[in-house]
PDB file of C-alpha atoms in Angstrom:
ATOM      1  CA  MET Q   7     109.093  22.857 112.191  1.00  0.00           C
ATOM      2  CA  ILE Q   8     109.420  23.064 108.331  1.00  0.00           C
ATOM      3  CA  PHE Q   9     106.230  25.143 108.173  1.00  0.00           C
ATOM      4  CA  ILE Q  10     107.524  27.595 110.794  1.00  0.00           C
ATOM      5  CA  LYS Q  11     110.876  27.888 109.061  1.00  0.00           C
ATOM      6  CA  ARG Q  12     109.209  28.665 105.682  1.00  0.00           C
ATOM      7  CA  LYS Q  13     107.020  31.262 107.398  1.00  0.00           C
ATOM      8  CA  ASN Q  14     110.142  32.938 108.926  1.00  0.00           C
ATOM      9  CA  ILE Q  15     111.787  32.993 105.457  1.00  0.00           C
ATOM     10  CA  GLU Q  16     108.780  34.714 103.934  1.00  0.00           C
ATOM     11  CA  ARG Q  17     108.772  37.261 106.736  1.00  0.00           C
ATOM     12  CA  GLU Q  18     112.498  38.021 106.235  1.00  0.00           C
ATOM     13  CA  LYS Q  19     111.949  38.557 102.470  1.00  0.00           C
ATOM     14  CA  HIS Q  20     109.098  40.905 103.251  1.00  0.00           C
ATOM     15  CA  LEU Q  21     111.267  42.902 105.730  1.00  0.00           C
ATOM     16  CA  ARG Q  22     114.149  43.137 103.207  1.00  0.00           C
ATOM     17  CA  LYS Q  23     111.826  44.312 100.485  1.00  0.00           C
ATOM     18  CA  LYS Q  24     110.444  46.944 102.875  1.00  0.00           C
ATOM     19  CA  ASP Q  25     113.937  48.032 103.814  1.00  0.00           C
ATOM     20  CA  VAL Q  26     114.843  48.586 100.134  1.00  0.00           C
ATOM     21  CA  PHE Q  27     111.874  50.809  99.521  1.00  0.00           C
ATOM     22  CA  LYS Q  28     112.589  52.765 102.716  1.00  0.00           C
ATOM     23  CA  ASN Q  29     116.227  53.327 101.724  1.00  0.00           C
ATOM     24  CA  ILE Q  30     115.194  54.466  98.220  1.00  0.00           C
ATOM     25  CA  PHE Q  31     112.697  56.894  99.779  1.00  0.00           C
ATOM     26  CA  LEU Q  32     115.275  58.229 102.197  1.00  0.00           C
ATOM     27  CA  PHE Q  33     117.810  58.717  99.423  1.00  0.00           C
ATOM     28  CA  LEU Q  34     115.419  60.651  97.229  1.00  0.00           C
ATOM     29  CA  PHE Q  35     114.052  62.655 100.199  1.00  0.00           C
ATOM     30  CA  LEU Q  36     117.460  63.611 101.569  1.00  0.00           C
ATOM     31  CA  GLY Q  37     118.838  64.313  98.063  1.00  0.00           C
ATOM     32  CA  GLY Q  38     115.911  66.638  97.323  1.00  0.00           C
ATOM     33  CA  ALA Q  39     116.243  68.339 100.685  1.00  0.00           C
ATOM     34  CA  PHE Q  40     119.977  68.860 100.209  1.00  0.00           C
ATOM     35  CA  LEU Q  41     119.438  70.569  96.871  1.00  0.00           C
ATOM     36  CA  PHE Q  42     116.708  72.748  98.373  1.00  0.00           C
ATOM     37  CA  PHE Q  43     118.823  73.999 101.243  1.00  0.00           C
ATOM     38  CA  PHE Q  44     121.814  74.397  99.008  1.00  0.00           C
ATOM     39  CA  PHE Q  45     120.030  76.767  96.723  1.00  0.00           C
ATOM     40  CA  SER Q  46     118.323  78.483  99.636  1.00  0.00           C
ATOM     41  CA  LEU Q  47     121.628  79.299 101.179  1.00  0.00           C
ATOM     42  CA  ALA Q  48     123.214  80.433  97.883  1.00  0.00           C
ATOM     43  CA  LYS Q  49     123.862  84.191  97.730  1.00  0.00           C
ATOM     44  CA  PHE Q  50     122.554  85.041  94.260  1.00  0.00           C
ATOM     45  CA  TYR Q  51     122.359  88.707  95.116  1.00  0.00           C
ATOM     46  CA  LYS Q  52     121.590  91.232  92.389  1.00  0.00           C
ATOM     47  CA  SER Q  53     122.542  94.006  94.713  1.00  0.00           C
ATOM     48  CA  SER Q  54     125.941  95.049  96.012  1.00  0.00           C
ATOM     49  CA  TYR Q  55     127.086  93.173  99.180  1.00  0.00           C
ATOM     50  CA  CYS Q  56     128.724  94.878 102.091  1.00  0.00           C
ATOM     51  CA  ASP Q  57     129.254  94.112 105.781  1.00  0.00           C
ATOM     52  CA  ARG Q  58     130.043  96.918 108.141  1.00  0.00           C
ATOM     53  CA  LYS Q  59     128.919  98.212 111.452  1.00  0.00           C
ATOM     54  CA  LEU Q  60     127.114 101.580 111.484  1.00  0.00           C
ATOM     55  CA  ASN Q  61     127.998 103.943 114.267  1.00  0.00           C
ATOM     56  CA  GLY Q  62     124.490 105.406 114.122  1.00  0.00           C
ATOM     57  CA  PHE Q  63     122.852 102.190 115.129  1.00  0.00           C
ATOM     58  CA  LYS Q  64     123.447 101.545 118.813  1.00  0.00           C
ATOM     59  CA  PHE Q  65     120.861  98.760 119.271  1.00  0.00           C
ATOM     60  CA  ALA Q  66     122.882  96.975 121.916  1.00  0.00           C
ATOM     61  CA  GLU Q  67     123.986 100.137 123.856  1.00  0.00           C
ATOM     62  CA  ARG Q  68     120.771 101.098 125.534  1.00  0.00           C
ATOM     63  CA  LYS Q  69     122.283 103.956 127.572  1.00  0.00           C
ATOM     64  CA  LYS Q  70     123.407 105.848 124.408  1.00  0.00           C
ATOM     65  CA  ILE Q  71     121.052 107.863 122.292  1.00  0.00           C
ATOM     66  CA  SER Q  72     120.053 106.196 119.028  1.00  0.00           C
ATOM     67  CA  TYR Q  73     117.637 107.678 116.547  1.00  0.00           C
ATOM     68  CA  PHE Q  74     116.860 104.212 115.257  1.00  0.00           C
ATOM     69  CA  ASP Q  75     116.402 102.527 118.624  1.00  0.00           C
ATOM     70  CA  GLU Q  76     112.683 101.919 117.973  1.00  0.00           C
ATOM     71  CA  TYR Q  77     113.641  99.530 115.151  1.00  0.00           C
ATOM     72  CA  SER Q  78     115.695  97.258 117.348  1.00  0.00           C
ATOM     73  CA  GLY Q  79     115.455  93.681 116.205  1.00  0.00           C
ATOM     74  CA  LYS Q  80     114.142  94.685 112.707  1.00  0.00           C
ATOM     75  CA  PHE Q  81     115.673  94.715 109.298  1.00  0.00           C
ATOM     76  CA  LEU Q  82     115.760  98.242 107.944  1.00  0.00           C
ATOM     77  CA  ILE Q  83     115.722  99.391 104.357  1.00  0.00           C
ATOM     78  CA  LEU Q  84     117.072 102.998 104.449  1.00  0.00           C
ATOM     79  CA  TYR Q  85     116.676 105.403 101.622  1.00  0.00           C
ATOM     80  CA  PHE Q  86     118.108 108.924 101.786  1.00  0.00           C
ATOM     81  CA  GLY Q  87     116.087 111.545  99.903  1.00  0.00           C
ATOM     82  CA  TYR Q  88     113.887 114.581 100.125  1.00  0.00           C
ATOM     83  CA  THR Q  89     110.321 115.440  99.239  1.00  0.00           C
ATOM     84  CA  GLY Q  90     111.265 118.116  96.683  1.00  0.00           C
ATOM     85  CA  CYS Q  91     113.328 115.709  94.622  1.00  0.00           C
ATOM     86  CA  ARG Q  92     112.412 115.816  90.931  1.00  0.00           C
ATOM     87  CA  SER Q  93     114.370 112.728  89.826  1.00  0.00           C
ATOM     88  CA  VAL Q  94     115.247 109.489  91.557  1.00  0.00           C
ATOM     89  CA  CYS Q  95     113.465 109.718  94.924  1.00  0.00           C
ATOM     90  CA  SER Q  96     109.952 108.923  93.687  1.00  0.00           C
ATOM     91  CA  ILE Q  97     111.293 106.235  91.370  1.00  0.00           C
ATOM     92  CA  MET Q  98     113.181 104.425  94.145  1.00  0.00           C
ATOM     93  CA  MET Q  99     110.410 104.794  96.699  1.00  0.00           C
ATOM     94  CA  LYS Q 100     107.949 103.342  94.246  1.00  0.00           C
ATOM     95  CA  LYS Q 101     110.238 100.410  93.651  1.00  0.00           C
ATOM     96  CA  LEU Q 102     110.687  99.828  97.399  1.00  0.00           C
ATOM     97  CA  ALA Q 103     106.898  99.932  97.857  1.00  0.00           C
ATOM     98  CA  ASP Q 104     106.350  97.391  95.098  1.00  0.00           C
ATOM     99  CA  ALA Q 105     109.142  95.153  96.523  1.00  0.00           C
ATOM    100  CA  TYR Q 106     107.650  95.444 100.008  1.00  0.00           C
ATOM    101  CA  SER Q 107     104.269  94.202  98.720  1.00  0.00           C
ATOM    102  CA  LEU Q 108     105.994  91.169  97.131  1.00  0.00           C
ATOM    103  CA  LEU Q 109     107.527  89.970 100.413  1.00  0.00           C
ATOM    104  CA  ASP Q 110     106.029  87.074 102.207  1.00  0.00           C
ATOM    105  CA  ASP Q 111     104.057  87.783 105.375  1.00  0.00           C
ATOM    106  CA  LYS Q 112     106.857  86.569 107.773  1.00  0.00           C
ATOM    107  CA  THR Q 113     109.528  88.768 106.103  1.00  0.00           C
ATOM    108  CA  ARG Q 114     107.225  91.790 105.918  1.00  0.00           C
ATOM    109  CA  ARG Q 115     106.638  91.598 109.701  1.00  0.00           C
ATOM    110  CA  ILE Q 116     110.360  92.125 110.485  1.00  0.00           C
ATOM    111  CA  VAL Q 117     111.272  94.567 107.668  1.00  0.00           C
ATOM    112  CA  ARG Q 118     110.873  98.311 107.948  1.00  0.00           C
ATOM    113  CA  VAL Q 119     111.331 100.801 105.164  1.00  0.00           C
ATOM    114  CA  VAL Q 120     112.604 104.172 106.406  1.00  0.00           C
ATOM    115  CA  MET Q 121     113.257 107.295 104.359  1.00  0.00           C
ATOM    116  CA  VAL Q 122     115.881 109.486 105.929  1.00  0.00           C
ATOM    117  CA  GLY Q 123     115.428 113.202 105.023  1.00  0.00           C
ATOM    118  CA  LEU Q 124     118.336 115.007 103.347  1.00  0.00           C
ATOM    119  CA  ASP Q 125     116.634 118.402 103.534  1.00  0.00           C
ATOM    120  CA  PRO Q 126     115.666 118.977 107.180  1.00  0.00           C
ATOM    121  CA  GLU Q 127     115.524 122.683 106.737  1.00  0.00           C
ATOM    122  CA  ASN Q 128     112.619 122.462 104.254  1.00  0.00           C
ATOM    123  CA  ASP Q 129     111.054 119.056 104.940  1.00  0.00           C
ATOM    124  CA  THR Q 130     108.764 119.343 107.974  1.00  0.00           C
ATOM    125  CA  PRO Q 131     107.543 116.272 109.764  1.00  0.00           C
ATOM    126  CA  GLU Q 132     104.117 116.785 108.215  1.00  0.00           C
ATOM    127  CA  ARG Q 133     105.522 117.023 104.755  1.00  0.00           C
ATOM    128  CA  MET Q 134     107.809 113.987 105.168  1.00  0.00           C
ATOM    129  CA  GLY Q 135     104.974 111.911 106.583  1.00  0.00           C
ATOM    130  CA  LYS Q 136     102.551 112.775 103.791  1.00  0.00           C
ATOM    131  CA  TYR Q 137     105.218 112.058 101.161  1.00  0.00           C
ATOM    132  CA  VAL Q 138     106.366 108.702 102.604  1.00  0.00           C
ATOM    133  CA  LYS Q 139     102.895 107.409 103.427  1.00  0.00           C
ATOM    134  CA  SER Q 140     101.796 108.057  99.793  1.00  0.00           C
ATOM    135  CA  PHE Q 141     103.936 105.082  98.789  1.00  0.00           C
ATOM    136  CA  ASN Q 142     102.982 102.725 101.599  1.00  0.00           C
ATOM    137  CA  GLU Q 143     101.174 103.314 104.866  1.00  0.00           C
ATOM    138  CA  ASN Q 144     103.646 101.092 106.686  1.00  0.00           C
ATOM    139  CA  PHE Q 145     106.683 103.141 105.652  1.00  0.00           C
ATOM    140  CA  SER Q 146     108.420 105.415 108.125  1.00  0.00           C
ATOM    141  CA  TRP Q 147     110.599 108.460 107.981  1.00  0.00           C
ATOM    142  CA  LYS Q 148     113.374 110.128 109.985  1.00  0.00           C
ATOM    143  CA  LEU Q 149     114.616 113.723 110.200  1.00  0.00           C
ATOM    144  CA  LEU Q 150     117.959 113.600 111.942  1.00  0.00           C
ATOM    145  CA  PRO Q 151     120.020 116.446 113.368  1.00  0.00           C
ATOM    146  CA  LYS Q 152     122.683 117.498 110.845  1.00  0.00           C
ATOM    147  CA  LYS Q 153     125.493 115.944 112.872  1.00  0.00           C
ATOM    148  CA  GLU Q 154     123.773 112.554 113.130  1.00  0.00           C
ATOM    149  CA  LEU Q 155     122.632 112.721 109.500  1.00  0.00           C
ATOM    150  CA  ASN Q 156     126.200 113.260 108.340  1.00  0.00           C
ATOM    151  CA  LYS Q 157     127.437 110.439 110.528  1.00  0.00           C
ATOM    152  CA  VAL Q 158     125.020 107.815 109.246  1.00  0.00           C
ATOM    153  CA  ALA Q 159     125.164 109.000 105.625  1.00  0.00           C
ATOM    154  CA  SER Q 160     128.965 108.952 105.702  1.00  0.00           C
ATOM    155  CA  ALA Q 161     129.042 105.416 107.185  1.00  0.00           C
ATOM    156  CA  LEU Q 162     126.889 104.285 104.225  1.00  0.00           C
ATOM    157  CA  GLY Q 163     128.730 106.146 101.578  1.00  0.00           C
ATOM    158  CA  ILE Q 164     125.830 108.402 100.856  1.00  0.00           C
ATOM    159  CA  GLU Q 165     126.770 111.652  99.108  1.00  0.00           C
ATOM    160  CA  ALA Q 166     124.590 114.727  98.897  1.00  0.00           C
ATOM    161  CA  VAL Q 167     125.438 118.152  97.393  1.00  0.00           C
ATOM    162  CA  VAL Q 168     123.203 121.186  97.130  1.00  0.00           C
ATOM    163  CA  THR Q 169     123.323 122.655  93.627  1.00  0.00           C
ATOM    164  CA  GLY Q 170     123.023 126.295  92.641  1.00  0.00           C
ATOM    165  CA  ASP Q 171     119.280 125.992  91.868  1.00  0.00           C
ATOM    166  CA  GLY Q 172     118.534 124.585  95.314  1.00  0.00           C
ATOM    167  CA  GLU Q 173     118.347 120.941  94.157  1.00  0.00           C
ATOM    168  CA  ILE Q 174     120.196 118.183  96.141  1.00  0.00           C
ATOM    169  CA  GLU Q 175     122.195 115.773  94.052  1.00  0.00           C
ATOM    170  CA  HIS Q 176     122.464 112.584  96.106  1.00  0.00           C
ATOM    171  CA  SER Q 177     123.204 108.917  96.027  1.00  0.00           C
ATOM    172  CA  SER Q 178     120.208 106.958  94.721  1.00  0.00           C
ATOM    173  CA  TYR Q 179     120.678 103.546  96.308  1.00  0.00           C
ATOM    174  CA  ALA Q 180     118.807 102.098  99.273  1.00  0.00           C
ATOM    175  CA  VAL Q 181     120.579 100.133 102.016  1.00  0.00           C
ATOM    176  CA  LEU Q 182     119.511  97.044 103.929  1.00  0.00           C
ATOM    177  CA  VAL Q 183     120.636  97.089 107.519  1.00  0.00           C
ATOM    178  CA  ASP Q 184     120.218  93.834 109.511  1.00  0.00           C
ATOM    179  CA  ASP Q 185     118.837  93.375 113.001  1.00  0.00           C
ATOM    180  CA  ARG Q 186     122.388  93.805 114.473  1.00  0.00           C
ATOM    181  CA  GLY Q 187     122.967  97.165 112.919  1.00  0.00           C
ATOM    182  CA  TYR Q 188     125.176  95.943 110.029  1.00  0.00           C
ATOM    183  CA  ALA Q 189     124.765  97.272 106.476  1.00  0.00           C
ATOM    184  CA  GLU Q 190     124.383  94.206 104.329  1.00  0.00           C
ATOM    185  CA  LEU Q 191     123.085  95.090 100.899  1.00  0.00           C
ATOM    186  CA  MET Q 192     122.893  98.147  98.689  1.00  0.00           C
ATOM    187  CA  PHE Q 193     120.034  98.374  96.160  1.00  0.00           C
ATOM    188  CA  PRO Q 194     120.872 100.616  93.183  1.00  0.00           C
ATOM    189  CA  VAL Q 195     117.970 102.371  91.446  1.00  0.00           C
ATOM    190  CA  GLU Q 196     118.596 100.198  88.348  1.00  0.00           C
ATOM    191  CA  MET Q 197     117.250  97.149  90.125  1.00  0.00           C
ATOM    192  CA  ASN Q 198     113.614  96.181  89.674  1.00  0.00           C
ATOM    193  CA  SER Q 199     111.184  95.444  92.460  1.00  0.00           C
ATOM    194  CA  TYR Q 200     111.297  91.692  92.036  1.00  0.00           C
ATOM    195  CA  GLU Q 201     115.033  91.635  92.347  1.00  0.00           C
ATOM    196  CA  ILE Q 202     114.948  93.824  95.435  1.00  0.00           C
ATOM    197  CA  ALA Q 203     112.296  91.654  97.121  1.00  0.00           C
ATOM    198  CA  SER Q 204     114.249  88.478  96.302  1.00  0.00           C
ATOM    199  CA  ASP Q 205     117.466  89.824  97.819  1.00  0.00           C
ATOM    200  CA  ILE Q 206     115.670  91.014 100.938  1.00  0.00           C
ATOM    201  CA  GLU Q 207     114.158  87.571 101.541  1.00  0.00           C
ATOM    202  CA  LYS Q 208     117.475  85.857 100.983  1.00  0.00           C
ATOM    203  CA  ILE Q 209     119.358  87.972 103.494  1.00  0.00           C
ATOM    204  CA  VAL Q 210     116.510  87.706 106.109  1.00  0.00           C
ATOM    205  CA  ARG Q 211     116.412  83.935 105.779  1.00  0.00           C
ATOM    206  CA  GLU Q 212     120.209  83.795 106.113  1.00  0.00           C
ATOM    207  CA  LYS Q 213     120.332  86.002 109.157  1.00  0.00           C
ATOM    208  CA  ASP Q 214     117.314  84.750 111.160  1.00  0.00           C
ATOM    209  CA  GLY Q 215     118.343  81.098 111.095  1.00  0.00           C
ATOM    210  CA  SER Q 216     115.050  79.872 109.734  1.00  0.00           C
ATOM    211  CA  ILE Q 217     116.819  77.524 107.287  1.00  0.00           C
ATOM    212  CA  TRP Q 218     118.640  75.778 110.109  1.00  0.00           C
ATOM    213  CA  SER Q 219     115.333  75.479 111.932  1.00  0.00           C
ATOM    214  CA  ASN Q 220     113.951  73.712 108.819  1.00  0.00           C
ATOM    215  CA  VAL Q 221     117.018  71.399 108.788  1.00  0.00           C
ATOM    216  CA  CYS Q 222     116.119  70.318 112.358  1.00  0.00           C
ATOM    217  CA  VAL Q 223     112.552  69.626 111.231  1.00  0.00           C
ATOM    218  CA  LEU Q 224     113.923  67.583 108.320  1.00  0.00           C
ATOM    219  CA  LEU Q 225     116.200  65.488 110.608  1.00  0.00           C
ATOM    220  CA  ASN Q 226     113.332  64.863 112.991  1.00  0.00           C
ATOM    221  CA  SER Q 227     111.233  63.674 110.069  1.00  0.00           C
ATOM    222  CA  VAL Q 228     113.936  61.279 108.932  1.00  0.00           C
ATOM    223  CA  ASP Q 229     114.288  59.947 112.491  1.00  0.00           C
ATOM    224  CA  SER Q 230     110.570  59.277 112.664  1.00  0.00           C
ATOM    225  CA  ILE Q 231     110.720  57.366 109.370  1.00  0.00           C
ATOM    226  CA  ASN Q 232     113.504  55.136 110.646  1.00  0.00           C
ATOM    227  CA  LYS Q 233     111.465  54.129 113.736  1.00  0.00           C
TER     228      LYS Q 233
END
């Protein structure tokens, strides 16, 4: 009986020691995970933040005409410009192309960059296509009827004025529209490609719920450790 009791005492010491190491591991694991998710959720945006519904995006209203219906379920980066622009258009399009190449594969699959033409009278479909594709083969373009163009541009605060020499002075920022048709972020031309790419990935992670999916994976992992 004494031998059995001693054996049980040794076993209890071993189990207590094992529980201490397990608790330390769980504390460090959960602490690190908390910090990771905290900083993942933080909105350290370099761009301007906005949240408003665009009348030109009728993703949920299938019976109504929408010129962006083909992008339903995607995140859009809209840039308003024209092929004859001698100033900001090529600069911003190049930055968007570089930012797009910096995105991870998952984000790139659900993000579309679309240039909306501000000069439909002179920019033919062929001309727009050649211009936009010169920056990235995956980029798209839209030439909208004047009424629809004014509606969408107005909703986004885009201004465009034809000058005396035929140039179009226009707003130079790009806009990120989420998969519900809400304008979320505005990227000014002063931002660099790395900042743009970083903000795109932050808003996509926030909106698509991938972080909460990772939380579930984390909790399942903790549960398996406790078993």
